[in-house]
mmCIF file of C-alpha atoms and ligand atoms in Angstrom:
data_model
loop_
_atom_site.group_PDB
_atom_site.id
_atom_site.type_symbol
_atom_site.label_atom_id
_atom_site.label_comp_id
_atom_site.label_asym_id
_atom_site.label_seq_id
_atom_site.Cartn_x
_atom_site.Cartn_y
_atom_site.Cartn_z
ATOM 1 C CA UNK A 1 -0.021 -0.084 0.025
ATOM 2 C CA UNK A 2 1.230 3.489 -0.886
ATOM 3 C CA UNK A 3 1.710 6.203 1.549
ATOM 4 C CA UNK A 4 -0.066 9.574 1.612
ATOM 5 C CA UNK A 5 3.391 11.113 0.945
ATOM 6 C CA UNK A 6 3.963 8.618 -1.984
ATOM 7 C CA UNK A 7 0.750 9.303 -3.423
ATOM 8 C CA UNK A 8 1.116 13.079 -3.265
ATOM 9 C CA UNK A 9 4.685 12.583 -4.749
ATOM 10 C CA UNK A 10 3.164 10.402 -7.664
ATOM 11 C CA UNK A 11 0.776 13.261 -8.644
ATOM 12 C CA UNK A 12 3.693 16.014 -8.223
ATOM 13 C CA UNK A 13 6.405 14.216 -10.139
ATOM 14 C CA UNK A 14 4.533 11.802 -12.160
ATOM 15 C CA UNK A 15 6.393 8.645 -11.193
ATOM 16 C CA UNK A 16 7.329 6.479 -8.017
ATOM 17 C CA UNK A 17 10.299 4.278 -7.382
ATOM 18 C CA UNK A 18 9.657 1.357 -5.136
ATOM 19 C CA UNK A 19 12.805 -0.690 -4.603
ATOM 20 C CA UNK A 20 12.575 -4.202 -3.464
ATOM 21 C CA UNK A 21 9.196 -4.906 -4.771
ATOM 22 C CA UNK A 22 9.984 -8.048 -6.534
ATOM 23 C CA UNK A 23 11.896 -10.991 -4.636
ATOM 24 C CA UNK A 24 15.035 -12.576 -6.417
ATOM 25 C CA UNK A 25 13.116 -15.910 -6.975
ATOM 26 C CA UNK A 26 10.221 -13.966 -8.798
ATOM 27 C CA UNK A 27 12.694 -12.475 -10.851
ATOM 28 C CA UNK A 28 14.713 -15.614 -11.461
ATOM 29 C CA UNK A 29 11.230 -17.300 -12.540
ATOM 30 C CA UNK A 30 10.360 -14.769 -14.983
ATOM 31 C CA UNK A 31 14.003 -14.681 -16.557
ATOM 32 C CA UNK A 32 14.022 -18.398 -16.823
ATOM 33 C CA UNK A 33 10.495 -18.378 -18.665
ATOM 34 C CA UNK A 34 11.495 -15.577 -20.960
ATOM 35 C CA UNK A 35 14.722 -17.421 -21.862
ATOM 36 C CA UNK A 36 12.714 -20.441 -22.658
ATOM 37 C CA UNK A 37 10.475 -18.491 -24.819
ATOM 38 C CA UNK A 38 13.578 -17.340 -26.780
ATOM 39 C CA UNK A 39 15.171 -20.686 -26.898
ATOM 40 C CA UNK A 40 11.770 -22.188 -28.559
ATOM 41 C CA UNK A 41 11.487 -19.216 -30.971
ATOM 42 C CA UNK A 42 12.392 -19.858 -34.672
ATOM 43 C CA UNK A 43 13.902 -16.921 -36.174
ATOM 44 C CA UNK A 44 12.851 -17.689 -39.643
ATOM 45 C CA UNK A 45 9.079 -17.334 -38.753
ATOM 46 C CA UNK A 46 9.833 -13.597 -38.376
ATOM 47 C CA UNK A 47 12.713 -11.263 -38.756
ATOM 48 C CA UNK A 48 10.517 -8.504 -37.579
ATOM 49 C CA UNK A 49 12.934 -5.875 -35.974
ATOM 50 C CA UNK A 50 11.420 -3.216 -33.317
ATOM 51 C CA UNK A 51 12.313 0.451 -33.211
ATOM 52 C CA UNK A 52 10.157 3.095 -31.981
ATOM 53 C CA UNK A 53 12.182 5.736 -33.873
ATOM 54 C CA UNK A 54 10.735 4.274 -37.326
ATOM 55 C CA UNK A 55 7.536 2.553 -36.579
ATOM 56 C CA UNK A 56 6.130 2.826 -40.084
ATOM 57 C CA UNK A 57 8.821 0.897 -41.507
ATOM 58 C CA UNK A 58 8.795 -1.815 -38.962
ATOM 59 C CA UNK A 59 4.821 -2.415 -38.658
ATOM 60 C CA UNK A 60 3.895 -5.807 -40.153
ATOM 61 C CA UNK A 61 1.423 -8.369 -39.592
ATOM 62 C CA UNK A 62 3.619 -10.143 -37.172
ATOM 63 C CA UNK A 63 3.450 -6.692 -34.884
ATOM 64 C CA UNK A 64 -0.337 -6.463 -35.281
ATOM 65 C CA UNK A 65 -0.930 -10.140 -34.522
ATOM 66 C CA UNK A 66 1.439 -10.019 -31.429
ATOM 67 C CA UNK A 67 -1.244 -8.035 -29.481
ATOM 68 C CA UNK A 68 -2.753 -11.275 -28.592
ATOM 69 C CA UNK A 69 0.446 -13.451 -28.351
ATOM 70 C CA UNK A 70 3.830 -13.922 -26.857
ATOM 71 C CA UNK A 71 6.112 -12.872 -29.822
ATOM 72 C CA UNK A 72 9.920 -12.344 -30.092
ATOM 73 C CA UNK A 73 11.177 -9.199 -31.925
ATOM 74 C CA UNK A 74 14.658 -8.685 -33.061
ATOM 75 C CA UNK A 75 17.065 -5.827 -32.148
ATOM 76 C CA UNK A 76 17.569 -3.442 -34.761
ATOM 77 C CA UNK A 77 21.116 -4.084 -35.064
ATOM 78 C CA UNK A 78 20.736 -7.869 -34.722
ATOM 79 C CA UNK A 79 21.548 -8.879 -38.352
ATOM 80 C CA UNK A 80 24.588 -8.010 -40.664
ATOM 81 C CA UNK A 81 24.216 -6.688 -44.240
ATOM 82 C CA UNK A 82 23.691 -10.394 -45.537
ATOM 83 C CA UNK A 83 20.736 -10.474 -43.109
ATOM 84 C CA UNK A 84 22.427 -12.955 -40.876
ATOM 85 C CA UNK A 85 22.598 -12.781 -37.016
ATOM 86 C CA UNK A 86 25.622 -11.042 -35.794
ATOM 87 C CA UNK A 87 25.586 -12.686 -32.342
ATOM 88 C CA UNK A 88 23.400 -15.611 -30.806
ATOM 89 C CA UNK A 89 19.870 -15.559 -31.010
ATOM 90 C CA UNK A 90 19.659 -15.330 -27.191
ATOM 91 C CA UNK A 91 21.434 -12.152 -27.396
ATOM 92 C CA UNK A 92 19.615 -10.780 -30.496
ATOM 93 C CA UNK A 93 16.128 -10.317 -29.080
ATOM 94 C CA UNK A 94 14.707 -6.952 -28.410
ATOM 95 C CA UNK A 95 11.676 -8.004 -26.480
ATOM 96 C CA UNK A 96 8.758 -10.267 -26.112
ATOM 97 C CA UNK A 97 4.994 -8.907 -26.457
ATOM 98 C CA UNK A 98 2.503 -8.297 -25.822
ATOM 99 C CA UNK A 99 0.192 -10.574 -24.114
ATOM 100 C CA UNK A 100 2.288 -12.975 -21.969
ATOM 101 C CA UNK A 101 0.617 -11.655 -18.852
ATOM 102 C CA UNK A 102 -2.855 -13.453 -20.015
ATOM 103 C CA UNK A 103 -1.190 -16.445 -21.877
ATOM 104 C CA UNK A 104 1.797 -17.896 -19.741
ATOM 105 C CA UNK A 105 1.191 -18.923 -16.067
ATOM 106 C CA UNK A 106 4.673 -17.665 -14.992
ATOM 107 C CA UNK A 107 4.219 -14.389 -16.492
ATOM 108 C CA UNK A 108 0.752 -14.119 -15.131
ATOM 109 C CA UNK A 109 1.788 -14.949 -11.537
ATOM 110 C CA UNK A 110 4.624 -12.125 -11.810
ATOM 111 C CA UNK A 111 1.842 -9.748 -13.328
ATOM 112 C CA UNK A 112 -0.880 -10.079 -10.589
ATOM 113 C CA UNK A 113 -1.488 -9.922 -6.978
ATOM 114 C CA UNK A 114 -2.657 -7.847 -4.055
ATOM 115 C CA UNK A 115 0.672 -5.948 -3.760
ATOM 116 C CA UNK A 116 0.138 -4.595 -7.455
ATOM 117 C CA UNK A 117 -3.533 -3.969 -7.030
ATOM 118 C CA UNK A 118 -2.682 -1.851 -4.100
ATOM 119 C CA UNK A 119 0.008 0.211 -5.844
ATOM 120 C CA UNK A 120 -2.626 0.563 -8.801
ATOM 121 C CA UNK A 121 -5.300 1.871 -6.496
ATOM 122 C CA UNK A 122 -2.827 4.104 -4.789
ATOM 123 C CA UNK A 123 -2.249 6.088 -8.236
ATOM 124 C CA UNK A 124 -5.646 6.372 -8.867
ATOM 125 C CA UNK A 125 -6.418 3.300 -11.078
ATOM 126 C CA UNK A 126 -9.664 1.946 -9.269
ATOM 127 C CA UNK A 127 -10.553 -0.529 -11.937
ATOM 128 C CA UNK A 128 -7.113 -1.475 -13.464
ATOM 129 C CA UNK A 129 -7.134 -3.290 -16.751
ATOM 130 C CA UNK A 130 -3.638 -4.851 -18.036
ATOM 131 C CA UNK A 131 -3.516 -4.361 -21.768
ATOM 132 C CA UNK A 132 0.015 -5.381 -22.615
ATOM 133 C CA UNK A 133 3.236 -6.966 -21.240
ATOM 134 C CA UNK A 134 6.538 -6.669 -22.696
ATOM 135 C CA UNK A 135 9.796 -8.587 -21.522
ATOM 136 C CA UNK A 136 12.568 -5.984 -22.680
ATOM 137 C CA UNK A 137 16.288 -7.395 -23.108
ATOM 138 C CA UNK A 138 18.172 -4.112 -23.890
ATOM 139 C CA UNK A 139 20.884 -6.639 -24.840
ATOM 140 C CA UNK A 140 24.700 -6.133 -24.323
ATOM 141 C CA UNK A 141 26.430 -4.036 -27.182
ATOM 142 C CA UNK A 142 23.357 -3.755 -29.487
ATOM 143 C CA UNK A 143 20.472 -2.837 -27.148
ATOM 144 C CA UNK A 144 18.634 -0.143 -28.973
ATOM 145 C CA UNK A 145 17.753 3.360 -28.036
ATOM 146 C CA UNK A 146 14.065 3.953 -27.269
ATOM 147 C CA UNK A 147 13.590 7.659 -28.010
ATOM 148 C CA UNK A 148 11.617 10.181 -25.954
ATOM 149 C CA UNK A 149 7.812 9.230 -25.969
ATOM 150 C CA UNK A 150 4.811 9.160 -23.606
ATOM 151 C CA UNK A 151 3.105 5.734 -23.322
ATOM 152 C CA UNK A 152 -0.498 7.400 -23.464
ATOM 153 C CA UNK A 153 0.472 7.692 -27.196
ATOM 154 C CA UNK A 154 -0.004 3.877 -27.566
ATOM 155 C CA UNK A 155 -2.882 3.617 -24.934
ATOM 156 C CA UNK A 156 -5.264 6.402 -25.391
ATOM 157 C CA UNK A 157 -8.533 6.756 -23.413
ATOM 158 C CA UNK A 158 -10.703 9.590 -22.082
ATOM 159 C CA UNK A 159 -9.681 10.841 -19.878
ATOM 160 C CA UNK A 160 -6.180 9.584 -20.184
ATOM 161 C CA UNK A 161 -5.419 7.017 -17.589
ATOM 162 C CA UNK A 162 -2.829 4.668 -18.856
ATOM 163 C CA UNK A 163 -0.197 3.823 -16.187
ATOM 164 C CA UNK A 164 3.125 1.936 -16.601
ATOM 165 C CA UNK A 165 4.422 -0.644 -14.349
ATOM 166 C CA UNK A 166 8.343 -1.186 -15.119
ATOM 167 C CA UNK A 167 9.975 -3.787 -13.289
ATOM 168 C CA UNK A 168 13.891 -3.737 -13.375
ATOM 169 C CA UNK A 169 15.039 -7.491 -13.662
ATOM 170 C CA UNK A 170 18.500 -6.338 -13.510
ATOM 171 C CA UNK A 171 20.310 -3.518 -12.039
ATOM 172 C CA UNK A 172 19.747 -0.641 -14.520
ATOM 173 C CA UNK A 173 22.657 1.816 -14.766
ATOM 174 C CA UNK A 174 23.757 4.792 -16.915
ATOM 175 C CA UNK A 175 25.995 2.146 -18.431
ATOM 176 C CA UNK A 176 23.411 -0.322 -19.559
ATOM 177 C CA UNK A 177 20.792 2.067 -20.696
ATOM 178 C CA UNK A 178 18.499 2.717 -17.703
ATOM 179 C CA UNK A 179 15.346 4.998 -17.843
ATOM 180 C CA UNK A 180 15.538 8.786 -18.231
ATOM 181 C CA UNK A 181 12.573 10.955 -17.398
ATOM 182 C CA UNK A 182 11.265 14.401 -16.777
ATOM 183 C CA UNK A 183 10.203 15.027 -13.212
ATOM 184 C CA UNK A 184 6.694 16.559 -13.362
ATOM 185 C CA UNK A 185 6.656 16.014 -17.142
ATOM 186 C CA UNK A 186 3.280 14.232 -16.910
ATOM 187 C CA UNK A 187 1.679 17.716 -16.397
ATOM 188 C CA UNK A 188 2.419 18.598 -20.138
ATOM 189 C CA UNK A 189 0.221 17.592 -23.079
ATOM 190 C CA UNK A 190 0.060 14.493 -25.251
ATOM 191 C CA UNK A 191 2.230 15.056 -27.996
ATOM 192 C CA UNK A 192 1.595 12.166 -30.316
ATOM 193 C CA UNK A 193 -0.998 9.384 -31.004
ATOM 194 C CA UNK A 194 -0.659 6.025 -32.593
ATOM 195 C CA UNK A 195 -4.012 4.970 -34.337
ATOM 196 C CA UNK A 196 -4.965 1.833 -35.948
ATOM 197 C CA UNK A 197 -7.656 1.551 -38.426
ATOM 198 C CA UNK A 198 -7.832 -2.056 -39.682
ATOM 199 C CA UNK A 199 -4.284 -3.290 -40.463
ATOM 200 C CA UNK A 200 -3.015 0.518 -40.994
ATOM 201 C CA UNK A 201 -1.375 2.096 -38.111
ATOM 202 C CA UNK A 202 0.238 5.679 -38.170
ATOM 203 C CA UNK A 203 1.491 8.187 -35.772
ATOM 204 C CA UNK A 204 -0.458 11.385 -35.523
ATOM 205 C CA UNK A 205 1.161 14.628 -34.245
ATOM 206 C CA UNK A 206 -1.099 16.213 -31.467
ATOM 207 C CA UNK A 207 1.127 18.937 -29.774
ATOM 208 C CA UNK A 208 4.515 20.476 -30.756
ATOM 209 C CA UNK A 209 5.780 20.832 -27.235
ATOM 210 C CA UNK A 210 9.362 19.951 -27.322
ATOM 211 C CA UNK A 211 10.631 16.960 -25.714
ATOM 212 C CA UNK A 212 12.868 17.367 -22.619
ATOM 213 C CA UNK A 213 16.671 18.105 -23.117
ATOM 214 C CA UNK A 214 19.635 16.965 -21.048
ATOM 215 C CA UNK A 215 19.307 19.905 -18.715
ATOM 216 C CA UNK A 216 16.038 18.634 -17.373
ATOM 217 C CA UNK A 217 16.102 14.864 -17.753
ATOM 218 C CA UNK A 218 17.146 12.685 -14.897
ATOM 219 C CA UNK A 219 18.406 9.131 -15.056
ATOM 220 C CA UNK A 220 16.498 6.463 -12.845
ATOM 221 C CA UNK A 221 19.360 4.190 -11.707
ATOM 222 C CA UNK A 222 17.603 1.314 -9.802
ATOM 223 C CA UNK A 223 18.294 -1.974 -8.631
ATOM 224 C CA UNK A 224 16.903 -5.184 -9.715
ATOM 225 C CA UNK A 225 13.718 -6.018 -7.987
ATOM 226 C CA UNK A 226 12.724 -2.302 -8.092
ATOM 227 C CA UNK A 227 8.953 -1.208 -9.454
ATOM 228 C CA UNK A 228 8.895 2.249 -11.197
ATOM 229 C CA UNK A 229 5.318 3.216 -11.931
ATOM 230 C CA UNK A 230 4.633 6.155 -13.986
ATOM 231 C CA UNK A 231 1.928 8.160 -15.500
ATOM 232 C CA UNK A 232 1.218 7.771 -19.090
ATOM 233 C CA UNK A 233 1.894 11.423 -20.044
ATOM 234 C CA UNK A 234 5.478 11.344 -18.478
ATOM 235 C CA UNK A 235 8.095 11.782 -20.914
ATOM 236 C CA UNK A 236 10.748 8.890 -20.633
ATOM 237 C CA UNK A 237 13.615 7.542 -23.060
ATOM 238 C CA UNK A 238 16.421 4.945 -22.630
ATOM 239 C CA UNK A 239 19.758 5.364 -24.260
ATOM 240 C CA UNK A 240 21.299 2.446 -26.285
ATOM 241 C CA UNK A 241 23.233 -0.144 -24.306
ATOM 242 C CA UNK A 242 27.036 -0.212 -25.285
ATOM 243 C CA UNK A 243 27.985 -2.106 -22.236
ATOM 244 C CA UNK A 244 28.832 -5.702 -21.951
ATOM 245 C CA UNK A 245 25.777 -6.159 -19.492
ATOM 246 C CA UNK A 246 22.158 -6.546 -20.264
ATOM 247 C CA UNK A 247 19.383 -4.639 -18.883
ATOM 248 C CA UNK A 248 16.580 -6.706 -18.610
ATOM 249 C CA UNK A 249 13.099 -5.185 -17.629
ATOM 250 C CA UNK A 250 9.345 -6.080 -17.756
ATOM 251 C CA UNK A 251 6.511 -3.799 -18.362
ATOM 252 C CA UNK A 252 2.889 -3.637 -17.946
ATOM 253 C CA UNK A 253 0.348 -0.818 -19.344
ATOM 254 C CA UNK A 254 -2.651 -0.339 -17.631
ATOM 255 C CA UNK A 255 -5.739 1.575 -18.058
ATOM 256 C CA UNK A 256 -8.880 2.290 -15.618
ATOM 257 C CA UNK A 257 -11.945 0.853 -16.759
ATOM 258 C CA UNK A 258 -13.761 3.909 -15.907
ATOM 259 C CA UNK A 259 -12.142 5.705 -18.581
ATOM 260 C CA UNK A 260 -13.335 5.131 -22.107
ATOM 261 C CA UNK A 261 -10.486 3.030 -23.973
ATOM 262 C CA UNK A 262 -9.950 4.422 -27.492
ATOM 263 C CA UNK A 263 -11.256 1.897 -30.383
ATOM 264 C CA UNK A 264 -8.209 3.108 -32.312
ATOM 265 C CA UNK A 265 -5.902 1.905 -29.938
ATOM 266 C CA UNK A 266 -3.633 -0.829 -31.633
ATOM 267 C CA UNK A 267 -4.374 -3.423 -28.828
ATOM 268 C CA UNK A 268 -8.018 -4.609 -28.655
ATOM 269 C CA UNK A 269 -9.660 -7.469 -26.837
ATOM 270 C CA UNK A 270 -12.871 -9.251 -27.467
ATOM 271 C CA UNK A 271 -14.988 -11.158 -25.291
ATOM 272 C CA UNK A 272 -13.148 -14.344 -26.238
ATOM 273 C CA UNK A 273 -9.944 -12.913 -24.519
ATOM 274 C CA UNK A 274 -11.214 -10.168 -22.286
ATOM 275 C CA UNK A 275 -8.946 -7.488 -20.486
ATOM 276 C CA UNK A 276 -8.448 -8.360 -16.965
ATOM 277 C CA UNK A 277 -7.022 -6.617 -13.667
ATOM 278 C CA UNK A 278 -4.447 -7.452 -10.987
ATOM 279 C CA UNK A 279 -6.597 -9.449 -9.102
HETATM 280 FE FE1 FE2 B 1 7.470 3.709 -22.867
#
């Protein structure tokens, strides 16, 4: 449960850092399951690369279908000019997404429970709905940059309620590409919206407010087991990982069922696969 001070801080700054939220054994179980998924993944089924810097080029059927699957995506720099992997498959995957929290028992157990529900309530999510899960590898050497963005771009609702639950599965440092954010930046406007019409997706500009620069951005260096919870309007980014150490993280994107989830959001759920909360 969050204290009054933590709740006030979240409202003021747009994020909370909660060290020691997950135990080492919980992290080990999730990491082992993710590695098994990568082991089982056949690279020939898709060479989809994920980069938020050039969404349009990389969007394809595999990406759209991953809304309700557990799909592996390669790092942008995973392949050489001849289309061959530069390093082992296990060191080439950018992420797994986007429905493991509902499809896989190990991921579901990590993604749910009374403690998470209490945090959700504390930051104002009375009726939390978990739309997306991502296991992010941030591989050593080739882990790509994720440029400045707001997660509400991808999970619009009226009013905006999307909240990100970001779990450090390894220590996140300046060297291996920790999160950077702008304290209080969630008080600003939504800059872009990612909309889907059928199988066509595009990013629409909404507001020309500049992204933060290095004078106002702050790094969130956190230890494994830390939960960072942040507002969907909070600008954040992470630098490339040029270090020899990976930076595994796991994220959930959650809205409040009391708000109207946009029918143009790229992830939709039908009655056959309903969106669920933390308990
Ligand atoms: Fe994000």
